[in-house]
Amino acid sequence: MSTNKTKSILIKTAKYLGITFVVIMGLLFLTPIVFADKIKEQIKKTANEKLSAELNYSDVSVSFFHHFPSLTLTLNDLSLNGSAPYKNEKFITAKEVSFGINVASLIFSKEVKIDQIYLSDSFINVKVNAKGEANYNVYKSSSQASTTKDSSETALKLERIEIINSKIIYDDLSTKVHFDAFGFDYLGKGDLNKAVFDLYSKAKIEKLNIVYDGEPYLMNKKIDADLITKVNVNSLSFYFQQNNLKINQLLVDFKGKFDFLKDGYNMDFVIKSDNSDLYDVFTAFPPKYITWLSKTELKGNTNLLFTLKGDYIASQNIAPDINLDVKIDSGFVNYNKSAFPVSNLNLDIKTKVPSLNPDLVIVDAQNVSLNINKDYLKSKFYVKGINTPEINADFKAKIDLEKLIKALGIPDIVLKGSLAGDVKANGKFDQKNKLFPVTNGVLDLENGYLKTPYYPNPITNITIKSKIVNQKGTFDDLKVSLKPTQFTFEGKPVFVTADLSNFNDLTYDIKAKGELDVKKIYKVFSQKGLNLDGFVKADLVLKGKQSDAEKGNYSKLYNKGTLELRNIGIASEYLPKKFIIKEGIFKINQDKMSFNNFLAAYGESDFKMNGYLQNVFNYVTTKTGILKGSFTVSSRYINVDEFMSSTPANTSVTETKTENPAPKTEAKQSGVIIIPTNLNLQFMANAQKVNFDKLNLQNATGSLSMNKGKLSMQNTGFNLIGCKVGMNANYQAVTPQKANFDFNLKASDFDIKKAYNEIEVFRKMASAAEKAQGIVSVDYQLKGRLNGNMDPVYPSLVGGGTLSIKDVKMRGLKMFNAVSKQTNSESMKNPDLSKVDIRTTIKNNIMTVERFKFKFAGFRPRIEGTTSLDGKLNLKMRLGLPPLGIFGIPLTVTGTQNNPKVKLGRKTEDLEETKDSE
């Protein structure tokens, strides 16, 4: 063949190839343009048919070159809202979402088939509320989706999903699980158009954070995963067949199943890591351990197994079972290049939590052991349950605690001392049924030292020699010996020796000597709801039986010594202010604790007490013990109002009426005075001044007792506005907002005008006395209920008595003004009464006034009837006319104290009773 012919063929070939290339390139450019409208229309149609949530995007483009060689439709700035109850919040946002399109479907099919999805720079925000309702249910079920004419075909036939540089946040309030994935790359392949398909996945996460119940478990972890997952679209279930995970340096094998239920999940996961290096395991630990790991030499072979199986349905309190097995062989730990590293570290612990129920927890530690040179710790234990645990434990140790703490790098605590122990225990601990594991062992600590972050100075020179024996597995066979125990705190040594046995009827032999700064000790061992400070100095010998203390067999007890208190402050959640014991020396003799000139203060109140307490040991050591005592108390000033309970009451009530749309809200009640039920105390008291509910009482004396939560006052007397008052009373709180009371009150020569000016409660209850003058005596009995503000509840009041008045001038009373007007008698306006006894009874908010007569200015009025405690009147009155009152005018007085209505005649209507609602 000639050169020219060859050249011609090459030119033609190149020409055809060029034309073909141009045509292909043209098709690549033109095809998207030609079919763009069809594709865009199909996207809208598919979105409307398949999605129940709102979909938005800024622009649509179709190109072969975005994910060459696939023809892709790209939605820019996409946002997809969530399903109910999150319809107004974003579920997915992305810079670009591209759909790979099956080119053949453009030409030969009525529908466009999408077989690939690409998300780039996306944010997937998954939310589940406390009821288990999620925002990801955006895909319509077959019953919801509108059916097309050609129902045999679908527009979505996925074979590839790719997510590039994205972020996922999963926040589930029902399970308290939260995780973030940043820098998330994912490639998933499979025949996703089938109802059941295998999904082959590769995933990488630059930073993974997992938080459970507010506690971070994984932070800033790098994940590399290779997964095979079987997906069932109809039932929305996932079966993880073969999954290899790498969390930082830890290789994990992960298999399992996850099904979405209507209101929760079904899970069956098996996560394990076999023959891993201990150091690699710690790279996957929570963040607080990573700092520790950077300073620690760590070796050892580790096997981990975690299983999670069962339904999680928060609304029905159904939870899965968890198992966690941890095994470490030949471990080595050396924190910060300690001279005494931990070697031969062995752990073999199996933990089971059925239904996530702590009462069913089983911890089976078959081996917990380590060495520090020749020192050792060797233990195994089995515990089942939390409240009444079954225990089988064996603990042996001879170890230097300082070396152990330093080698392990335990933060925030300094612990020193030589610990030697050999304890075996087997059985059930059940306080209610008086069961205690069969136990035999000793635990000794020498040269101990403890410093915690709660207090700047340590407890030093700690020596504990203890022995515990229980052969029968019951409380009555338990014996505990502490001989001796001692420590030094803030330079003050404390010595204690104790023999305790028969915890059913505690037999005790205790010797204690030393001084303690209570506030500083309490910072180390604080208790919620109670604060203590001050100093206690003790030199005590306590010996006896609890039953003898309870029954009063004091001759069988040997309790002697002194207990000196200085500036002890007791702040309790039950008392609004701090009760302070300024000084006092208790002398203990048998079961009696006596004290002389004991000085105390509470707020503005001061107390000086002499007397004794009994049953103190029983009261302090048991919940049922009753503190008995008898005191004489003197005070310069007592402010009873300061003892009001500060327990908040939920008494807010809002009423809205047509004529008054503004809501009316009751004020919160401060609470009643609560008398503890475990007190049986007698007081002979005198106080120069007492403030009670804004009453100023002078020279109060009387006998007061507290027993079983009830306060009784006998022969109590005081001066109030110059009037001598005698009273017997009982008081008992029913709840922090309710109390019952009864009293008998006698008051002689009570000045009405002075009472009105100086006693607020008198002004409230007898507002009509504003312009009255004269002397009144009272002999009255009353019982009823107080509300949370210590105010009487009127419908609950029941009682009666006599009001004696003499030389009383009534001025400006509206009732007598109205009578004067009705009878045309000017002298009735302001009557002067010489001596009248008025007897009344109270019940159901009604005061019944028995018939009484009086004379003035020649008239002889007679009054009887009822008044309500809120001021309504229903009185019958006969106005006897001069000279002898044989003839009289019948009158009725109705209306209210502020607006009385006086009419001639005898006919009246009974006032409506208000019965107590409780």
PDB file of C-alpha atoms in Angstrom, residues 723 743 745-753 755 762 765-769 772-781 799-808 810 813 816 833-842 847-854 863 867 897:
ATOM      1  CA  CYS A 723     -53.874  42.021 130.158  1.00  0.00           C
ATOM      2  CA  PHE A 743     -57.095  26.034 122.954  1.00  0.00           C
ATOM      3  CA  LEU A 745     -58.252  31.000 126.614  1.00  0.00           C
ATOM      4  CA  LYS A 746     -58.996  33.162 129.595  1.00  0.00           C
ATOM      5  CA  ALA A 747     -58.220  36.871 129.478  1.00  0.00           C
ATOM      6  CA  SER A 748     -59.315  39.370 132.084  1.00  0.00           C
ATOM      7  CA  ASP A 749     -59.642  43.137 131.785  1.00  0.00           C
ATOM      8  CA  PHE A 750     -58.812  43.415 128.108  1.00  0.00           C
ATOM      9  CA  ASP A 751     -58.644  47.056 126.875  1.00  0.00           C
ATOM     10  CA  ILE A 752     -60.509  47.139 123.515  1.00  0.00           C
ATOM     11  CA  LYS A 753     -58.911  50.332 122.232  1.00  0.00           C
ATOM     12  CA  ALA A 755     -56.043  45.780 121.519  1.00  0.00           C
ATOM     13  CA  PHE A 762     -57.678  41.686 116.486  1.00  0.00           C
ATOM     14  CA  MET A 765     -61.269  39.811 113.242  1.00  0.00           C
ATOM     15  CA  ALA A 766     -62.963  42.753 115.000  1.00  0.00           C
ATOM     16  CA  SER A 767     -62.755  45.656 112.588  1.00  0.00           C
ATOM     17  CA  ALA A 768     -65.951  47.084 114.072  1.00  0.00           C
ATOM     18  CA  ALA A 769     -64.092  47.838 117.313  1.00  0.00           C
ATOM     19  CA  ALA A 772     -64.956  51.331 120.735  1.00  0.00           C
ATOM     20  CA  GLN A 773     -63.669  51.880 124.252  1.00  0.00           C
ATOM     21  CA  GLY A 774     -63.896  49.832 127.403  1.00  0.00           C
ATOM     22  CA  ILE A 775     -62.841  46.662 129.170  1.00  0.00           C
ATOM     23  CA  VAL A 776     -63.543  43.099 128.000  1.00  0.00           C
ATOM     24  CA  SER A 777     -62.899  39.675 129.559  1.00  0.00           C
ATOM     25  CA  VAL A 778     -62.866  36.464 127.566  1.00  0.00           C
ATOM     26  CA  ASP A 779     -63.346  32.801 128.479  1.00  0.00           C
ATOM     27  CA  TYR A 780     -63.297  30.863 125.228  1.00  0.00           C
ATOM     28  CA  GLN A 781     -62.589  27.387 123.845  1.00  0.00           C
ATOM     29  CA  GLY A 799     -66.019  26.274 119.877  1.00  0.00           C
ATOM     30  CA  GLY A 800     -67.686  28.726 122.140  1.00  0.00           C
ATOM     31  CA  GLY A 801     -67.491  30.801 125.285  1.00  0.00           C
ATOM     32  CA  THR A 802     -68.349  34.012 127.036  1.00  0.00           C
ATOM     33  CA  LEU A 803     -67.419  37.603 126.305  1.00  0.00           C
ATOM     34  CA  SER A 804     -67.927  39.801 129.350  1.00  0.00           C
ATOM     35  CA  ILE A 805     -67.997  43.533 128.778  1.00  0.00           C
ATOM     36  CA  LYS A 806     -68.120  46.405 131.252  1.00  0.00           C
ATOM     37  CA  ASP A 807     -68.032  50.125 130.875  1.00  0.00           C
ATOM     38  CA  VAL A 808     -67.924  49.804 127.077  1.00  0.00           C
ATOM     39  CA  MET A 810     -69.660  51.741 121.301  1.00  0.00           C
ATOM     40  CA  LEU A 813     -71.045  51.079 114.841  1.00  0.00           C
ATOM     41  CA  PHE A 816     -76.495  50.754 115.885  1.00  0.00           C
ATOM     42  CA  LEU A 833     -72.927  49.348 128.170  1.00  0.00           C
ATOM     43  CA  SER A 834     -72.306  48.894 131.884  1.00  0.00           C
ATOM     44  CA  LYS A 835     -72.035  45.099 132.263  1.00  0.00           C
ATOM     45  CA  VAL A 836     -73.127  42.402 129.788  1.00  0.00           C
ATOM     46  CA  ASP A 837     -72.208  38.721 129.315  1.00  0.00           C
ATOM     47  CA  ILE A 838     -72.427  37.568 125.693  1.00  0.00           C
ATOM     48  CA  ARG A 839     -72.311  33.816 125.118  1.00  0.00           C
ATOM     49  CA  THR A 840     -71.515  32.554 121.620  1.00  0.00           C
ATOM     50  CA  THR A 841     -70.753  29.312 119.819  1.00  0.00           C
ATOM     51  CA  ILE A 842     -68.907  28.826 116.488  1.00  0.00           C
ATOM     52  CA  MET A 847     -71.157  32.342 115.164  1.00  0.00           C
ATOM     53  CA  THR A 848     -74.397  31.858 117.096  1.00  0.00           C
ATOM     54  CA  VAL A 849     -75.099  34.621 119.616  1.00  0.00           C
ATOM     55  CA  GLU A 850     -77.275  33.510 122.534  1.00  0.00           C
ATOM     56  CA  ARG A 851     -79.970  35.939 123.740  1.00  0.00           C
ATOM     57  CA  PHE A 852     -78.566  38.722 125.882  1.00  0.00           C
ATOM     58  CA  LYS A 853     -80.060  41.931 127.324  1.00  0.00           C
ATOM     59  CA  PHE A 854     -78.646  45.242 128.337  1.00  0.00           C
ATOM     60  CA  ILE A 863     -80.245  40.672 120.826  1.00  0.00           C
ATOM     61  CA  THR A 867     -73.207  36.146 112.209  1.00  0.00           C
ATOM     62  CA  GLN A 897     -71.054  44.489 109.346  1.00  0.00           C
TER      63      GLN A 897
END
